[in-house]
mmCIF file of C-alpha atoms in Angstrom:
data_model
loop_
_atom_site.group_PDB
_atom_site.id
_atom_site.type_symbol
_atom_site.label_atom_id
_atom_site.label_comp_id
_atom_site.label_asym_id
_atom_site.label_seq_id
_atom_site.Cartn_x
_atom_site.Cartn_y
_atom_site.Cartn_z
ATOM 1 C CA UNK A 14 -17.093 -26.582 29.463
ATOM 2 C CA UNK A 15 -19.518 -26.441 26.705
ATOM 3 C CA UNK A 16 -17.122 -24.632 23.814
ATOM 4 C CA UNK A 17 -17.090 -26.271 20.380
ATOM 5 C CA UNK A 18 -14.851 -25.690 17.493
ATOM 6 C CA UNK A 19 -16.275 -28.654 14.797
ATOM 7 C CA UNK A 20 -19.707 -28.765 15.239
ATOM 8 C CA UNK A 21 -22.068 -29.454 12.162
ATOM 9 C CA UNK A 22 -24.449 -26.899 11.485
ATOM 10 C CA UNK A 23 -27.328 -28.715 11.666
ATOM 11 C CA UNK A 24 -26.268 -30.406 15.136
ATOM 12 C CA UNK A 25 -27.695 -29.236 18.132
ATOM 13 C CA UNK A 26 -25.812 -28.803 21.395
ATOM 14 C CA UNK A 27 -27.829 -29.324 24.692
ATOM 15 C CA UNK A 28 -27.216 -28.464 28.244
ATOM 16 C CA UNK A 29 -24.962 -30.381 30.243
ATOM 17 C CA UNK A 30 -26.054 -33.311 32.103
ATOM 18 C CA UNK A 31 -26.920 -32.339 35.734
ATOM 19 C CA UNK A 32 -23.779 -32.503 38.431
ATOM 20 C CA UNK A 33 -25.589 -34.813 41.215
ATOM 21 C CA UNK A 34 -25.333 -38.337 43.161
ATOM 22 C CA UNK A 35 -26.538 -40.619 40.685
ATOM 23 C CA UNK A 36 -29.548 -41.961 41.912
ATOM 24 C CA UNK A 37 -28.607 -45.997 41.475
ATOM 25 C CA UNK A 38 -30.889 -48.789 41.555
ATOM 26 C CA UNK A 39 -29.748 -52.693 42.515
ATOM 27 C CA UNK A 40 -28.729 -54.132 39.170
ATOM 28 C CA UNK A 41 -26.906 -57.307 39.882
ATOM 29 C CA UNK A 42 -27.406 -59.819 42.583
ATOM 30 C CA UNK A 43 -23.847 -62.349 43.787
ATOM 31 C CA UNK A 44 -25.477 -65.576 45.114
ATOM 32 C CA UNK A 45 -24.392 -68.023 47.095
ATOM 33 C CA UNK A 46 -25.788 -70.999 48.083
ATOM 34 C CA UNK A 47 -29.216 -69.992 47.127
ATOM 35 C CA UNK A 48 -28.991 -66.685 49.216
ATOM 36 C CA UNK A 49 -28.090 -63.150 47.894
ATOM 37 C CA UNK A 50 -24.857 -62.745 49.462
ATOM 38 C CA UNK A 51 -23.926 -58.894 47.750
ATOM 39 C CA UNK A 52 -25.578 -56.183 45.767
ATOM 40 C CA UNK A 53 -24.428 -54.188 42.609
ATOM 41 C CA UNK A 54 -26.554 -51.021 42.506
ATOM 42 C CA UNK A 55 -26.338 -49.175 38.870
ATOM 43 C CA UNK A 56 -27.741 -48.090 36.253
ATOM 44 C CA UNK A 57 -28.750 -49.090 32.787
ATOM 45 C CA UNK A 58 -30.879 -47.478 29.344
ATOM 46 C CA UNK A 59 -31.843 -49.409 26.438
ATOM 47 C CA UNK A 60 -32.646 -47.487 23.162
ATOM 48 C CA UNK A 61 -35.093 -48.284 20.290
ATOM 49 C CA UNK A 62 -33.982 -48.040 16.690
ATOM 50 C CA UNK A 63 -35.526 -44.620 16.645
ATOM 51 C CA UNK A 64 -33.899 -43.090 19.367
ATOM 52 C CA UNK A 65 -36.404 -43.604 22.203
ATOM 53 C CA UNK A 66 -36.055 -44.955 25.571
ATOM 54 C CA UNK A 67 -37.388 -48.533 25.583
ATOM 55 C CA UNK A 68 -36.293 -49.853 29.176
ATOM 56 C CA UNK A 69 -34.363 -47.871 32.002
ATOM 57 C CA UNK A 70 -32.951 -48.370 35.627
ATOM 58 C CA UNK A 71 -31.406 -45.984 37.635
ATOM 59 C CA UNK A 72 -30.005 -42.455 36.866
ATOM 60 C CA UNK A 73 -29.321 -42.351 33.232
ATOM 61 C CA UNK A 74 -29.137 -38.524 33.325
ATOM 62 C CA UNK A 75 -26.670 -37.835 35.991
ATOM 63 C CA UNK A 76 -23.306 -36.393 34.703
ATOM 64 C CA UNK A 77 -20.730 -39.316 35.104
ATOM 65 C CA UNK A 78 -16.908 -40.100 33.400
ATOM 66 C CA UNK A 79 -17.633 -42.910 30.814
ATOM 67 C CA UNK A 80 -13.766 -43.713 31.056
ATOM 68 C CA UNK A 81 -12.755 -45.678 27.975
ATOM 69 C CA UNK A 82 -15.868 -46.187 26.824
ATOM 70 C CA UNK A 83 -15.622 -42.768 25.506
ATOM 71 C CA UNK A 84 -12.890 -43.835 23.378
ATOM 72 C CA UNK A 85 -14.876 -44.401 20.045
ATOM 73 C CA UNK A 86 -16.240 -40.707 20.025
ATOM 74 C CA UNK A 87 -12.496 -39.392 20.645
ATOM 75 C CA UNK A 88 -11.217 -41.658 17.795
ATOM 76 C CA UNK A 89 -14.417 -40.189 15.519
ATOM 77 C CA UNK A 90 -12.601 -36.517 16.875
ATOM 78 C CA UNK A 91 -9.425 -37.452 15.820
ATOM 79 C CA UNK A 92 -10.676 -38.506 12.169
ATOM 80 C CA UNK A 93 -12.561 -34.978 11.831
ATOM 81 C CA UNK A 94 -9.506 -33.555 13.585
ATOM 82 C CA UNK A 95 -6.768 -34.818 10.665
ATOM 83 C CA UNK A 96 -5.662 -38.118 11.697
ATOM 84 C CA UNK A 97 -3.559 -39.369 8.598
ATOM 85 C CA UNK A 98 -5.167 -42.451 6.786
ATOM 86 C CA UNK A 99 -4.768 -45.686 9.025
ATOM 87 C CA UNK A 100 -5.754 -49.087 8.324
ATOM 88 C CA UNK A 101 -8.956 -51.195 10.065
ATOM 89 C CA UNK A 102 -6.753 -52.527 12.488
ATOM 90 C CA UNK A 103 -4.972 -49.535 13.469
ATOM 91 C CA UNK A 104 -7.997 -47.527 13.704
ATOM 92 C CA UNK A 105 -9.463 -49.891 15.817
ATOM 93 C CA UNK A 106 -6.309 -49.539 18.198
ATOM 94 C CA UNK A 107 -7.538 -45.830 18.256
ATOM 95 C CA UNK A 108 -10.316 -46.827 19.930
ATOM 96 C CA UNK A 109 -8.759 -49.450 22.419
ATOM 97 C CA UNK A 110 -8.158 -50.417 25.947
ATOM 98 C CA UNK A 111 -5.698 -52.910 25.041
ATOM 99 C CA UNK A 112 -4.461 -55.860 26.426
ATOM 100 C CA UNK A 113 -0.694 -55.412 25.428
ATOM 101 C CA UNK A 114 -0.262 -58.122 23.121
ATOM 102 C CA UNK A 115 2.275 -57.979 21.105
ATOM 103 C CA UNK A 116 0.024 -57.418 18.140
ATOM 104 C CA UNK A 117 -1.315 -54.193 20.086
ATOM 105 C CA UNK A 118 2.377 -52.929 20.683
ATOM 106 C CA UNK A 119 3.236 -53.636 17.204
ATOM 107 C CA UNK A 120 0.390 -51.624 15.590
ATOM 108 C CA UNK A 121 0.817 -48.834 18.188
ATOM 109 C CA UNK A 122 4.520 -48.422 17.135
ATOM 110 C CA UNK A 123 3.190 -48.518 13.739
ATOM 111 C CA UNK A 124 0.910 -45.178 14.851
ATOM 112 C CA UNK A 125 3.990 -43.608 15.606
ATOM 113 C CA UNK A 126 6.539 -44.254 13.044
ATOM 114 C CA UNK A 127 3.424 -42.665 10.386
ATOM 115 C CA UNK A 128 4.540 -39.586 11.887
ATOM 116 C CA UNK A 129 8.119 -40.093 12.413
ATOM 117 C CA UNK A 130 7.518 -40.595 16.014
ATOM 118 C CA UNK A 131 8.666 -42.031 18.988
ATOM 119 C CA UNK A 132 7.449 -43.978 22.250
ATOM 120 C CA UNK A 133 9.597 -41.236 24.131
ATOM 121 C CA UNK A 134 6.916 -38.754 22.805
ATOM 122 C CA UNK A 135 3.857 -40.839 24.311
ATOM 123 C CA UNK A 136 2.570 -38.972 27.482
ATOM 124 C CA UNK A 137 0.648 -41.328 28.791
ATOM 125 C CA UNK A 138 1.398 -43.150 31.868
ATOM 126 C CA UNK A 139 3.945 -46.180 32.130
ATOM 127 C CA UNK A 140 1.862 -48.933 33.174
ATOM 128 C CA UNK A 141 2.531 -53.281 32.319
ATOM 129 C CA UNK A 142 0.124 -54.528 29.931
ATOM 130 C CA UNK A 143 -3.597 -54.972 31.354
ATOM 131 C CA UNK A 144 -3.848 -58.416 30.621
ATOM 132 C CA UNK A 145 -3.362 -60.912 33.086
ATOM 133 C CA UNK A 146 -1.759 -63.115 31.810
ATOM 134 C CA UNK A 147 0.541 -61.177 29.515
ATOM 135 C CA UNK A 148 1.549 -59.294 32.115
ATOM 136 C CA UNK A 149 2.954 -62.256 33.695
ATOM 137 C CA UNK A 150 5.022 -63.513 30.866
ATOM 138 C CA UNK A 151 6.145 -59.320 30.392
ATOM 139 C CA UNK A 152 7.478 -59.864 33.978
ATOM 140 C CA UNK A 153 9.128 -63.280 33.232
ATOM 141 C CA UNK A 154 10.608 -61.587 30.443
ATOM 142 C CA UNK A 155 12.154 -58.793 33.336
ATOM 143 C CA UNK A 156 10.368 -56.225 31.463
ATOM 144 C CA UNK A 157 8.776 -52.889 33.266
ATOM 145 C CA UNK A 158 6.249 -50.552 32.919
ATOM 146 C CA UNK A 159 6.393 -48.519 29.659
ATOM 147 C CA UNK A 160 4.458 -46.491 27.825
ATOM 148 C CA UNK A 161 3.745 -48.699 24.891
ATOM 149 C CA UNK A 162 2.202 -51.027 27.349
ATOM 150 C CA UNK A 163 -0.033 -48.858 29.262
ATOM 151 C CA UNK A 164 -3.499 -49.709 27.674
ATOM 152 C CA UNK A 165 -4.276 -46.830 26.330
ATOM 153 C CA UNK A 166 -0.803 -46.136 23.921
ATOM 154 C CA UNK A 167 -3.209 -46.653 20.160
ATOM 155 C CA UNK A 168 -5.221 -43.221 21.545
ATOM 156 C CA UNK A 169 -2.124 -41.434 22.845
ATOM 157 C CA UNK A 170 -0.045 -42.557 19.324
ATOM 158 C CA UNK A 171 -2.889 -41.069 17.250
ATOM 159 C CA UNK A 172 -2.905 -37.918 19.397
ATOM 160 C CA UNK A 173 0.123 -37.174 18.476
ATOM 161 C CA UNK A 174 0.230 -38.080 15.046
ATOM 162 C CA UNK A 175 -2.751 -35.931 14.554
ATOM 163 C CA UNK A 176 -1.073 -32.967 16.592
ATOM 164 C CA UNK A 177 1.958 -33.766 13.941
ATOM 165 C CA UNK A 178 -0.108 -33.942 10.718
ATOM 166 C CA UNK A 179 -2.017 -30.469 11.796
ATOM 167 C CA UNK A 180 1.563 -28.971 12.863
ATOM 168 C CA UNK A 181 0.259 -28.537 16.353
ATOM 169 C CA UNK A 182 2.610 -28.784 19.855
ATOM 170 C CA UNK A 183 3.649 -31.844 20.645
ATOM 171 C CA UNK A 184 4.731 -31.623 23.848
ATOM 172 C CA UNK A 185 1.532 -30.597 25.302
ATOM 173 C CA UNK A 186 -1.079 -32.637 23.587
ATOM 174 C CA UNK A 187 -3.076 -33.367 26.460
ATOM 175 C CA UNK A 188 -3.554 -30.168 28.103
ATOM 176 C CA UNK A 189 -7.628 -29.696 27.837
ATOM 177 C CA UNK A 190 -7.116 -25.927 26.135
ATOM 178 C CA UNK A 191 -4.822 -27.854 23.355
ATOM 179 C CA UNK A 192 -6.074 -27.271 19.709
ATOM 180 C CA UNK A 193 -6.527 -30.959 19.291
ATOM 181 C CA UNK A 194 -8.398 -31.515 23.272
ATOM 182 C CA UNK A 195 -10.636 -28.946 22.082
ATOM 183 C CA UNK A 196 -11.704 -30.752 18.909
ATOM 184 C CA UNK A 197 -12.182 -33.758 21.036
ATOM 185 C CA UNK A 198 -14.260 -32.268 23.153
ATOM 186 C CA UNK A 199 -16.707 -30.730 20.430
ATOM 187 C CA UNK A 200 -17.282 -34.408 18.908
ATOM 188 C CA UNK A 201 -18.418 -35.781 22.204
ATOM 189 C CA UNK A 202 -20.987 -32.958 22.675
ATOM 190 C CA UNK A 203 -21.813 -33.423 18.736
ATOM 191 C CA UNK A 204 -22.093 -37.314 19.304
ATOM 192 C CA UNK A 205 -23.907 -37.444 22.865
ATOM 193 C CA UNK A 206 -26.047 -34.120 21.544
ATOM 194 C CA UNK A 207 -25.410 -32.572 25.603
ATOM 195 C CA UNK A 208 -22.331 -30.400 26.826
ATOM 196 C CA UNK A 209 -19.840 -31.717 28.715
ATOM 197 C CA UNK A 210 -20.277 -31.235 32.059
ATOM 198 C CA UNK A 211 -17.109 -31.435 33.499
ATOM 199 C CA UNK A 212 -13.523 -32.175 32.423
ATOM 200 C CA UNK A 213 -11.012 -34.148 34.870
ATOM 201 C CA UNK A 214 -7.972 -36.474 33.839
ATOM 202 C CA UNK A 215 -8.144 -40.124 32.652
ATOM 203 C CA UNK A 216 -5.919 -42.485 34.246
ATOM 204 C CA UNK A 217 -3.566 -42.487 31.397
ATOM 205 C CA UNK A 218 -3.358 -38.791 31.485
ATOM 206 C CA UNK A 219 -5.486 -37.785 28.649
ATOM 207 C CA UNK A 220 -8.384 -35.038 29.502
ATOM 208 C CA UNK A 221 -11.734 -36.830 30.294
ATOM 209 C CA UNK A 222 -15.424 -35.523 29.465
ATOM 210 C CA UNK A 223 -18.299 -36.226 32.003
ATOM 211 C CA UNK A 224 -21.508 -36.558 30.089
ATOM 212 C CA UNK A 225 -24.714 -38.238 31.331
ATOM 213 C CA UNK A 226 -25.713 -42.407 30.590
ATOM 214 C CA UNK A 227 -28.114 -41.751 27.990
ATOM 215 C CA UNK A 228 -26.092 -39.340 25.943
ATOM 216 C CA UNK A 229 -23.021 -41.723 25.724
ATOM 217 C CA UNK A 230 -25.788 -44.436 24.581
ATOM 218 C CA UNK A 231 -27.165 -42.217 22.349
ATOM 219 C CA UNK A 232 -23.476 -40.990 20.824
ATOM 220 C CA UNK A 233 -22.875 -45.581 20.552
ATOM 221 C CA UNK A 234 -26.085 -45.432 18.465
ATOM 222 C CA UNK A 235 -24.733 -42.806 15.966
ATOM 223 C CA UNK A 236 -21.681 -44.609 15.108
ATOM 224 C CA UNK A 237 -23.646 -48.174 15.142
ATOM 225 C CA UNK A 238 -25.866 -46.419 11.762
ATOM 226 C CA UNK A 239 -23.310 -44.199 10.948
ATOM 227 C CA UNK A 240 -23.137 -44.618 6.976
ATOM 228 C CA UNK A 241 -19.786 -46.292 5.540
ATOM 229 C CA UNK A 242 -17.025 -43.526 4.961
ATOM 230 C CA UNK A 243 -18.489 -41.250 7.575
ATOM 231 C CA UNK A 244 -15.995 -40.736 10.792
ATOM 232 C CA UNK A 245 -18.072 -42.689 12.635
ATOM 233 C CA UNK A 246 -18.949 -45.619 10.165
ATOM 234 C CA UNK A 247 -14.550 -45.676 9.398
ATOM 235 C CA UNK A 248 -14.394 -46.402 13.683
ATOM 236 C CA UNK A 249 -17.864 -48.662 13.970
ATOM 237 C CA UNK A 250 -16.319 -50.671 11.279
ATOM 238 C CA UNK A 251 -13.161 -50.508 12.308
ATOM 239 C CA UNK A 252 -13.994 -51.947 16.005
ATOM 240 C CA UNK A 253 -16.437 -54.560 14.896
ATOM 241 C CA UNK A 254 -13.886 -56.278 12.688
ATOM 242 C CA UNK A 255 -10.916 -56.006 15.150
ATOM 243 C CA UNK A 256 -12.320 -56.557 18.195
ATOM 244 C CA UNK A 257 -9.481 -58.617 19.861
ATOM 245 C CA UNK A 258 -7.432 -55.170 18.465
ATOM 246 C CA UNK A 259 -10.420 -52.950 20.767
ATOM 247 C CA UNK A 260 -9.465 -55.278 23.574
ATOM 248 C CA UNK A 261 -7.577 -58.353 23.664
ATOM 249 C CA UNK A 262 -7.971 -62.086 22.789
ATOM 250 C CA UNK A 263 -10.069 -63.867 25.312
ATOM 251 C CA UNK A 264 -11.256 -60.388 26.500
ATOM 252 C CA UNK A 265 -14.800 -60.527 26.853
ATOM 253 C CA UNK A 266 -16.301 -57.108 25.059
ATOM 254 C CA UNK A 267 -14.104 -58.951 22.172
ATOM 255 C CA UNK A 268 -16.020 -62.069 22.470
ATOM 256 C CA UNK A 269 -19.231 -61.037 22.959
ATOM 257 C CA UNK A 270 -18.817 -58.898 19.244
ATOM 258 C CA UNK A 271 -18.096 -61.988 17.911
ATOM 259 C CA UNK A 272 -21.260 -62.996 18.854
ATOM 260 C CA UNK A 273 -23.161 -60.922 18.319
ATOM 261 C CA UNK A 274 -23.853 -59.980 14.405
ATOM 262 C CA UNK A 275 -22.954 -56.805 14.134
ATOM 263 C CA UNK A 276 -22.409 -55.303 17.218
ATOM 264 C CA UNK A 277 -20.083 -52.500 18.218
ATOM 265 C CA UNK A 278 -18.621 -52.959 21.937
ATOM 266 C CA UNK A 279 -16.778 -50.979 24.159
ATOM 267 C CA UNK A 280 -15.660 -51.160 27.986
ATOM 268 C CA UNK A 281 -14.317 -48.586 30.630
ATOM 269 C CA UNK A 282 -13.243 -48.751 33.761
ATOM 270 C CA UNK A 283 -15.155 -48.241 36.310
ATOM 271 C CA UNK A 284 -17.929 -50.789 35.495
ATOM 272 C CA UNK A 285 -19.049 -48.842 31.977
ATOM 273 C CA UNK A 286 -20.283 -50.615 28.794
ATOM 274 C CA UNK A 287 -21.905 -49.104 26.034
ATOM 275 C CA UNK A 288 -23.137 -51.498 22.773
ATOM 276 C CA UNK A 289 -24.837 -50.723 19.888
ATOM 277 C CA UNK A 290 -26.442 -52.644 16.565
ATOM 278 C CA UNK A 291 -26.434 -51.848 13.404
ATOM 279 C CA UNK A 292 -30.413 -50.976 13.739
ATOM 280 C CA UNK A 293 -29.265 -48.327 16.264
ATOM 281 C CA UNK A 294 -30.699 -50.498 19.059
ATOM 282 C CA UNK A 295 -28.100 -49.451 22.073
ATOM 283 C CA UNK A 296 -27.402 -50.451 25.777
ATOM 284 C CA UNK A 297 -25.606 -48.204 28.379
ATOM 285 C CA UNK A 298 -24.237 -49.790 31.439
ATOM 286 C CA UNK A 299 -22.721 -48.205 34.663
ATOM 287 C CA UNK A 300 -22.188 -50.019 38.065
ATOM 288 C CA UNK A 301 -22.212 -47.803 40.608
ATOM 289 C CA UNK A 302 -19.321 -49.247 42.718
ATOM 290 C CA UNK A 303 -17.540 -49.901 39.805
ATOM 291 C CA UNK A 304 -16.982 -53.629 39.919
ATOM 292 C CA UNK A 305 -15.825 -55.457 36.519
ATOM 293 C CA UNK A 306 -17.436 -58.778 37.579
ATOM 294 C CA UNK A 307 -20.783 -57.252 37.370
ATOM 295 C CA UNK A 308 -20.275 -55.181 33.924
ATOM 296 C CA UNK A 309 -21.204 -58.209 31.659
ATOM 297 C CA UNK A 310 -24.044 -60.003 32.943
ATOM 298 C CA UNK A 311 -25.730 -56.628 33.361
ATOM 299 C CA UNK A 312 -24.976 -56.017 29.558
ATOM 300 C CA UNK A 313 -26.322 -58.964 28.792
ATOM 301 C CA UNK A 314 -29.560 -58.447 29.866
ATOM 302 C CA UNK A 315 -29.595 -54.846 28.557
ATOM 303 C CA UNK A 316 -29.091 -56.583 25.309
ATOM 304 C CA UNK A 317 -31.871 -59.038 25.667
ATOM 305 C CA UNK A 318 -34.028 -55.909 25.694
ATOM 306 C CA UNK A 319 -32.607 -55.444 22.677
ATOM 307 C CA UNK A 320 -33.981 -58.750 21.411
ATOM 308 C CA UNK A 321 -30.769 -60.632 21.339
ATOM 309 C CA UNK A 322 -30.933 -64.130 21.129
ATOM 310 C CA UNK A 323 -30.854 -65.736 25.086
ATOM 311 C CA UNK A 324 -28.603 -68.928 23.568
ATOM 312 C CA UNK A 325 -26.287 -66.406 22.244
ATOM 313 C CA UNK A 326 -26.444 -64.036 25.864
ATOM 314 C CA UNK A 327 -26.299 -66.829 27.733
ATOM 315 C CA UNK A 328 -22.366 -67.015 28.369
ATOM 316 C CA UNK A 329 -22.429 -63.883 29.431
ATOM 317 C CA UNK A 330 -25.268 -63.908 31.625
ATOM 318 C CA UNK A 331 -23.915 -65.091 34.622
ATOM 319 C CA UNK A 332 -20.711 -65.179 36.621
ATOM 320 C CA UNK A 333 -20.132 -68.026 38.479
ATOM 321 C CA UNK A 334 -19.710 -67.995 42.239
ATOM 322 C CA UNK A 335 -16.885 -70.293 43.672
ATOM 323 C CA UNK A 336 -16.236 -72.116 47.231
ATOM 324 C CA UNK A 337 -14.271 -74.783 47.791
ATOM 325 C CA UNK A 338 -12.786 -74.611 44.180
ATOM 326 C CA UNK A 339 -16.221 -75.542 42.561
ATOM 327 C CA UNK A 340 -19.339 -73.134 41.571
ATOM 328 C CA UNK A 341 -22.014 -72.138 44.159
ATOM 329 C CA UNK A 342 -23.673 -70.464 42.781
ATOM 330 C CA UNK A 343 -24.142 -66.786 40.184
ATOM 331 C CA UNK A 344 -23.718 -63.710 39.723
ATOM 332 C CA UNK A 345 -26.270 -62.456 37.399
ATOM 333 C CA UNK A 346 -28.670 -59.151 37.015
ATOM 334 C CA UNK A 347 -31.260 -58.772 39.035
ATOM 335 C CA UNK A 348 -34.852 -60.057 37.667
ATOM 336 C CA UNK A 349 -36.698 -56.273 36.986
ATOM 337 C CA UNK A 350 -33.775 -56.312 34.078
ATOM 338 C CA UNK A 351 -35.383 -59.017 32.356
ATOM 339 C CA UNK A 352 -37.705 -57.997 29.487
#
């Protein structure tokens, strides 16, 4: 699928990344008791503030699913698209896996009602909220899976109040040859500069675009300079001053933004990261077995590249390693990361 309907005249369009096995390297060690007791194999790019490669591991090129880390470039498509005016926090919502906080479901309903719409018209899939511990209390509380909840509810809301503002079908918003799923899909090859590769569905439903490591890094660096006012600059500055709104509070892409002057985060399942600064100095993360617990400390040193202060990485270097209810050791990146 390569078709685009919004492309700027003076963007570019290349070929698809290539359909293959990744070719991952080992990217994170677990240790225990000063022996490597697992492997994480991955990969990883870093980009200079000019666009180059600076460091790379792995198979950056492959065609993969970025998951929700693709979700900034779709909320950029839904801006150039004819999303109706919606403030910081709401827009960053857009762009979120959310926890389901109640500050999350709030602004989500908020989506909606903008377009005289309802949670009945979401078409995402009922799911209890993604964190933890809020999940817990929802079950306390006797409360199910809805809609609302399912992390993904700020991107389905604007969907549909997009769909509603251009007087599109409602009812169908997520089928791939939809007017607005078409726009979409013309961003991400505008913003990664490649054609998509493939198209599959998301968990939540919603149509997902394979396009290669480097291109999604490259598409995090665009909105990371994007100039204020732009689509991309309204979402980069959107995320980076909501980031508990992006994620959750406690969450950890959240924290590290906080951090980290500057920086625009985002996660997706599946062991994806993508982070940018203001510079255009990027990081793209995927673990190949898709395991959370190695998505951070991998980041982090990705980011060091980056020149990052190592006080400021260090909480999210390492992972610790437990027995017997006390730490044992790490899990951490493997030492060819380091700069």
């Amino acid at each position: 699928m390569t078709q685009s309907t919004t492309l700027p005249p003076h963007r570019t369009v290349g070929d698809p990344p290539a359909i293959r096995e990744p070719a991952h390297v080992p990217v994170a060690h677990v240790v225990r008791g000063g022996l490597i007791e697992g492997v994480h194999h991955g990969s990883v790019v870093v980009l200079a503030a000019d666009g180059s490669v600076e460091f790379q591991a792995g198979d950056t090129e492959a065609a993969f699913y970025p998951r929700s880390a693709l979700k900034p470039l779709q909320a950029v498509g839904l801006l150039r698209a004819g999303l109706p005016p919606l403030d910081d926090p709401a827009l960053a919502l857009v762009a979120a896996s959310h926890s389901g906080e109640e500050q999350h479901l709030t602004t989500a309903r908020g989506i909606l009602a903008a377009g005289g719409l309802t949670e009945d018209e979401l078409r995402n899939v009922p799911d209890l909220p993604y964190d933890p511990a809020v999940r817990d209390e929802w079950l306390r509380r006797g409360l199910g899976p809805t809609r609302l909840a399912q992390n993904c509810s700020g991107k389905h809301a604007a969907m549909l109040l997009t769909a509603r503002a251009r007087d599109w079908r409602l009812d169908d918003y997520l089928d791939p040859g939809h007017p607005l799923q078409r726009e979409l899909a013309a961003t991400v090859e505008d913003l990664t500069g490649q054609g998509i590769a493939r198209v599959t569905v998301d968990g939540c439903g919603a149509p997902l675009f394979s396009v290669s490591l480097l291109g999604l890094t490259r598409a995090a660096a665009r909105l990371a300079t994007a100039a204020p006012g732009t689509e991309e600059g309204r979402v980069a500055h959107a995320m980076r001053e909501h980031p508990e709104m992006v994620s959750g509070s406690g969450r950890d892409v959240a924290r590290l933004v906080r951090a980290v002057p500057g920086l625009l985060a985002k996660d997706g399942f599946e062991g994806v990261q993508i982070a940018a600064l203001p510079d255009g100095r990027a990081v793209g993360v995927k673990i190949a077995d898709g395991a959370d617990r190695a998505r951070m400390p991998v980041t982090a040193a990705a980011l060091a590249h980056c020149g990052v202060d190592a006080d400021v990485l260090a909480p999210f270097a390492t992972t610790p390693v437990i027995g017997g209810g006390a730490p044992v050791g790490a899990l951490r990146a493997v030492d060819s990361l380091a700069p």
